GROMACS .gro file of N, CA and C in nm:
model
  228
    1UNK      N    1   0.709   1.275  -0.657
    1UNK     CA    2   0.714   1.130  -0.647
    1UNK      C    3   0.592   1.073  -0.718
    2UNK      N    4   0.618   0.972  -0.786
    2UNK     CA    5   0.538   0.935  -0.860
    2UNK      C    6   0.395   0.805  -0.771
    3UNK      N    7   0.339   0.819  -0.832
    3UNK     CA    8   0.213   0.718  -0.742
    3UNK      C    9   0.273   0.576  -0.791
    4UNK      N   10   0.258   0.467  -0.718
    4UNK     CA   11   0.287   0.332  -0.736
    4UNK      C   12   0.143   0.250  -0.772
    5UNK      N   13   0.151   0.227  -0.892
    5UNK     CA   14   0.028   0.128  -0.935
    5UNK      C   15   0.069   0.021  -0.949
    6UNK      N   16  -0.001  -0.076  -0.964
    6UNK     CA   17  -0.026  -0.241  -0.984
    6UNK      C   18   0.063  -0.249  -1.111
    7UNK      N   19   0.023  -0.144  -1.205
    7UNK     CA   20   0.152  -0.153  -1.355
    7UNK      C   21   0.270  -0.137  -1.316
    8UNK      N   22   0.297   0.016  -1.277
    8UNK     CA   23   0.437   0.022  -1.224
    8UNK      C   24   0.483  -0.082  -1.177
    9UNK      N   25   0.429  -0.158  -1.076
    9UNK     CA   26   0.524  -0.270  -1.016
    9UNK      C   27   0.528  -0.394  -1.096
   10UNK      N   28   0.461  -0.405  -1.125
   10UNK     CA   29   0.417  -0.526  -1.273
   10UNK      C   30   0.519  -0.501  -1.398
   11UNK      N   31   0.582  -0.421  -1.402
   11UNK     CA   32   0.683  -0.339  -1.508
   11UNK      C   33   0.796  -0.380  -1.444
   12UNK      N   34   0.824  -0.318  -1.330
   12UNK     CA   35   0.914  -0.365  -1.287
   12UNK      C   36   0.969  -0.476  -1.248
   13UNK      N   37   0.922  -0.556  -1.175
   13UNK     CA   38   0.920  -0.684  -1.159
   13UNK      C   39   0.930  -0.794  -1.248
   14UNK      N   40   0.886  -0.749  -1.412
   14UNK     CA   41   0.890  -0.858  -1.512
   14UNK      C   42   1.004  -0.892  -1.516
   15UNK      N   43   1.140  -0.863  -1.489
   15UNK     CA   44   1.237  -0.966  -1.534
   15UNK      C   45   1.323  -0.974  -1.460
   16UNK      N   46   1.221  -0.982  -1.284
   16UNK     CA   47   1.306  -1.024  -1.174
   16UNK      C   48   1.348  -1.126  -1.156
   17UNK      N   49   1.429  -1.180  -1.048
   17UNK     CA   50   1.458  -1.333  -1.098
   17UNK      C   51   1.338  -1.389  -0.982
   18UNK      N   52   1.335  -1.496  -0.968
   18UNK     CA   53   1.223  -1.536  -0.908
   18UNK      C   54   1.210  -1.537  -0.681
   19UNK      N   55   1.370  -1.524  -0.678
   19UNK     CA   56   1.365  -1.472  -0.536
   19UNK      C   57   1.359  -1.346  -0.497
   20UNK      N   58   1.344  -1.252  -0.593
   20UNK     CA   59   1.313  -1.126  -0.554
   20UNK      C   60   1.164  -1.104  -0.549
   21UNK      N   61   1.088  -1.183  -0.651
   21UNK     CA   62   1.002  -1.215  -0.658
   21UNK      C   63   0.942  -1.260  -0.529
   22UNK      N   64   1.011  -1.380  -0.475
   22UNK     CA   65   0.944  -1.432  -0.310
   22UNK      C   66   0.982  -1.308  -0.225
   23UNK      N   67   1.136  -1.201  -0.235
   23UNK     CA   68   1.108  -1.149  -0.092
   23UNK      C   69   0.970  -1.071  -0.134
   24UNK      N   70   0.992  -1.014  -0.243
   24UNK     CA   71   0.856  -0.904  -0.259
   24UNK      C   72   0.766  -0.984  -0.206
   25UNK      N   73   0.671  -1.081  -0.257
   25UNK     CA   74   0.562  -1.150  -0.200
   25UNK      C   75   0.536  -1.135  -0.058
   26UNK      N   76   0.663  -1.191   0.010
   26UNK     CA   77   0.674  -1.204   0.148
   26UNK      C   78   0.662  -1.054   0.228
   27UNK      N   79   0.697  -0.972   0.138
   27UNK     CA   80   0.766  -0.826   0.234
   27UNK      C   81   0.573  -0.809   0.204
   28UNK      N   82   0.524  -0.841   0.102
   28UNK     CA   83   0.341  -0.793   0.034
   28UNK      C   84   0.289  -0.876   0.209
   29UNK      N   85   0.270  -0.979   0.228
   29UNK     CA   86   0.237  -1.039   0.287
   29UNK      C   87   0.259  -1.009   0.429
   30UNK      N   88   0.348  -0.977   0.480
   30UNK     CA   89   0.371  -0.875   0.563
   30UNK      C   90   0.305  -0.781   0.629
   31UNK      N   91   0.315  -0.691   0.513
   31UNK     CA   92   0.233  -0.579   0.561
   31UNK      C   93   0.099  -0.586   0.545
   32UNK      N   94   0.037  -0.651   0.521
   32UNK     CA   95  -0.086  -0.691   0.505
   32UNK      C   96  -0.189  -0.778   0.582
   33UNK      N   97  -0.099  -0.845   0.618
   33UNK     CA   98  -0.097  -0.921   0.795
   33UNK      C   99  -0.135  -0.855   0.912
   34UNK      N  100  -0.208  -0.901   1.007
   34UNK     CA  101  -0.245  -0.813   1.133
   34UNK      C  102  -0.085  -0.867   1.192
   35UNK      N  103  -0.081  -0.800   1.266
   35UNK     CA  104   0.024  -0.793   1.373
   35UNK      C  105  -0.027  -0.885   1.478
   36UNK      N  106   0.093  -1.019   1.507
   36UNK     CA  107   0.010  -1.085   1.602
   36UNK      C  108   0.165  -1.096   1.686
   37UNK      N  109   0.157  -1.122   1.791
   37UNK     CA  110   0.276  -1.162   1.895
   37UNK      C  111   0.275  -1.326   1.945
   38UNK      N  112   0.439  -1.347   1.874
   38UNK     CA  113   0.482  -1.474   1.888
   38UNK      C  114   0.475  -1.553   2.002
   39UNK      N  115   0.404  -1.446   2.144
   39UNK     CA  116   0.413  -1.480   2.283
   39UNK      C  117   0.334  -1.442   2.338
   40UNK      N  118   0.282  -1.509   2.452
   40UNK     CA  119   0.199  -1.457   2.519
   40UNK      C  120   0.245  -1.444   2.693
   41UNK      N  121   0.209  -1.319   2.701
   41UNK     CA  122   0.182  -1.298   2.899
   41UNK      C  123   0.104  -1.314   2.974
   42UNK      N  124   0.133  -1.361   3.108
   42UNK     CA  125   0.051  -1.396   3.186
   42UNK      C  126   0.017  -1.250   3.249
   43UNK      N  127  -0.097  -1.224   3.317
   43UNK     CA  128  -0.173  -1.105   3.350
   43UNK      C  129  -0.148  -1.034   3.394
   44UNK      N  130   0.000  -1.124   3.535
   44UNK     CA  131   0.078  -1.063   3.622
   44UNK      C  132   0.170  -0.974   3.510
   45UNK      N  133   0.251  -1.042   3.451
   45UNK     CA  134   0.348  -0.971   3.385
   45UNK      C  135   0.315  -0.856   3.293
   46UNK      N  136   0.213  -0.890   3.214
   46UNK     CA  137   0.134  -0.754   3.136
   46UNK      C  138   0.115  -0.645   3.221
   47UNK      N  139   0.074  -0.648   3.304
   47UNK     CA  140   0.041  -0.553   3.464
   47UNK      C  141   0.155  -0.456   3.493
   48UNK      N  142   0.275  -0.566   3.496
   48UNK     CA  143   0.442  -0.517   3.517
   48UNK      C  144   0.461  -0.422   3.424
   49UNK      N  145   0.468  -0.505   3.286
   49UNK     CA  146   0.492  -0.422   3.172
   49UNK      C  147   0.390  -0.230   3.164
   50UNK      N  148   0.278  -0.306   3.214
   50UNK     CA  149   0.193  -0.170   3.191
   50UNK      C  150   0.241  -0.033   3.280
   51UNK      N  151   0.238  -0.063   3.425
   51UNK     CA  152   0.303   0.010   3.520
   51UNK      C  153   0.417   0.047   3.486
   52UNK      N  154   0.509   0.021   3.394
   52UNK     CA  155   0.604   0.067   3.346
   52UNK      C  156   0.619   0.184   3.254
   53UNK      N  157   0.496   0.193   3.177
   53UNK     CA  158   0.526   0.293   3.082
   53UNK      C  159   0.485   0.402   3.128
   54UNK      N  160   0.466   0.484   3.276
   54UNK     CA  161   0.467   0.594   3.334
   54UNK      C  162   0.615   0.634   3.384
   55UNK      N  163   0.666   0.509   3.440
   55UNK     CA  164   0.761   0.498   3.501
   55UNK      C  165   0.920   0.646   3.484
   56UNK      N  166   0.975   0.675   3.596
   56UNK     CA  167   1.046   0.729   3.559
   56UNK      C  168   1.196   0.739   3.497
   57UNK      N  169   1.240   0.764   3.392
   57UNK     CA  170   1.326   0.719   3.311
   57UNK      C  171   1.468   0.717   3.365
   58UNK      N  172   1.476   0.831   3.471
   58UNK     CA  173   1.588   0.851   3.544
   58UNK      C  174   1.632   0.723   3.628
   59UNK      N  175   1.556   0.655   3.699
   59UNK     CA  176   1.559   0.535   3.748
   59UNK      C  177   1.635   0.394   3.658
   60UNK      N  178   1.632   0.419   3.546
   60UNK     CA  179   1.694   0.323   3.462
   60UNK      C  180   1.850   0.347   3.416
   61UNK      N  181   1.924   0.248   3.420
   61UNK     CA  182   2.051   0.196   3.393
   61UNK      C  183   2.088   0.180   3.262
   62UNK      N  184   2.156   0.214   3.181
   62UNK     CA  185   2.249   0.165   3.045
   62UNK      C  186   2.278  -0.006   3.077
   63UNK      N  187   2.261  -0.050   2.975
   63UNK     CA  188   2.302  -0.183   2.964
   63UNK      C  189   2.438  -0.233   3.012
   64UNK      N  190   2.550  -0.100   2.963
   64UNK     CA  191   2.678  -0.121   2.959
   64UNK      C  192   2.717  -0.090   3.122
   65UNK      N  193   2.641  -0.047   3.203
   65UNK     CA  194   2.682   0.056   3.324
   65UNK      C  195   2.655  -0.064   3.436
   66UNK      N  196   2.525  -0.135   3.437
   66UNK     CA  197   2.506  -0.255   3.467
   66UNK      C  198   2.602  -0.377   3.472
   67UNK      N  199   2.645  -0.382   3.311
   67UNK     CA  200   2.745  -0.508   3.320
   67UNK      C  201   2.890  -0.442   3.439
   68UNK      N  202   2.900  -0.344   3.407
   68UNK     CA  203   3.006  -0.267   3.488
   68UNK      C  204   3.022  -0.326   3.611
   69UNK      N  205   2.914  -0.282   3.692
   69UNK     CA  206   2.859  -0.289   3.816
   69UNK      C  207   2.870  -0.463   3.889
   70UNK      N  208   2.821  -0.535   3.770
   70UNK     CA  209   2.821  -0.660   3.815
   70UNK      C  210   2.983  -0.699   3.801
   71UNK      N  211   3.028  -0.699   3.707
   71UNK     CA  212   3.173  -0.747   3.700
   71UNK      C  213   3.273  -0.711   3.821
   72UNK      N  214   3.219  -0.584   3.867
   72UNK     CA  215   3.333  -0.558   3.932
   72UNK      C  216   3.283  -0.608   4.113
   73UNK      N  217   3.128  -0.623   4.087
   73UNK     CA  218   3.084  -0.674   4.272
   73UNK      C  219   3.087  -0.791   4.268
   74UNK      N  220   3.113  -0.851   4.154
   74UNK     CA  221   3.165  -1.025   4.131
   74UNK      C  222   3.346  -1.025   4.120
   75UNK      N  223   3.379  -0.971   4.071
   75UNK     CA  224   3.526  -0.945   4.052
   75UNK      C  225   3.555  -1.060   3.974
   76UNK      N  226   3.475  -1.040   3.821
   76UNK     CA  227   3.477  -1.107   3.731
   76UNK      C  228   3.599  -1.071   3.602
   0.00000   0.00000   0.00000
């Protein structure tokens, strides 16, 4: 595999049309970006979340097994 330089992509790119041009920019911009989260938690809930990732996996439900469960103790 070949190394990717500033030419290589500069080569390539010359006779992109100009929105390939923006996603590239955007996809550049991207990754180059710190990682920030669109949301924030309150201390309680971070806490929740944290205690969770020991948690045991067996204890958890399929999405689909759930809806199951409810439909039929609603008799939906």
């Amino acid at each position: 595999m070949q190394t990717i330089t500033l030419d290589l992509l500069t080569k390539k790119l010359k006779d992109a049309p100009q929105s390939v041009l923006e996603r590239v920019f955007g996809y550049a911009e991207a990754l180059i970006e710190p990682t920030s989260k669109p949301y924030s938690l309150t201390k309680e809930q971070q806490e929740q979340l944290d205690n969770q990732i020991n948690s045991d996996k067996s204890d958890y439900v399929t999405a689909e097994s759930l809806y199951s469960d409810l439909k039929s103790k609603y008799e939906l």
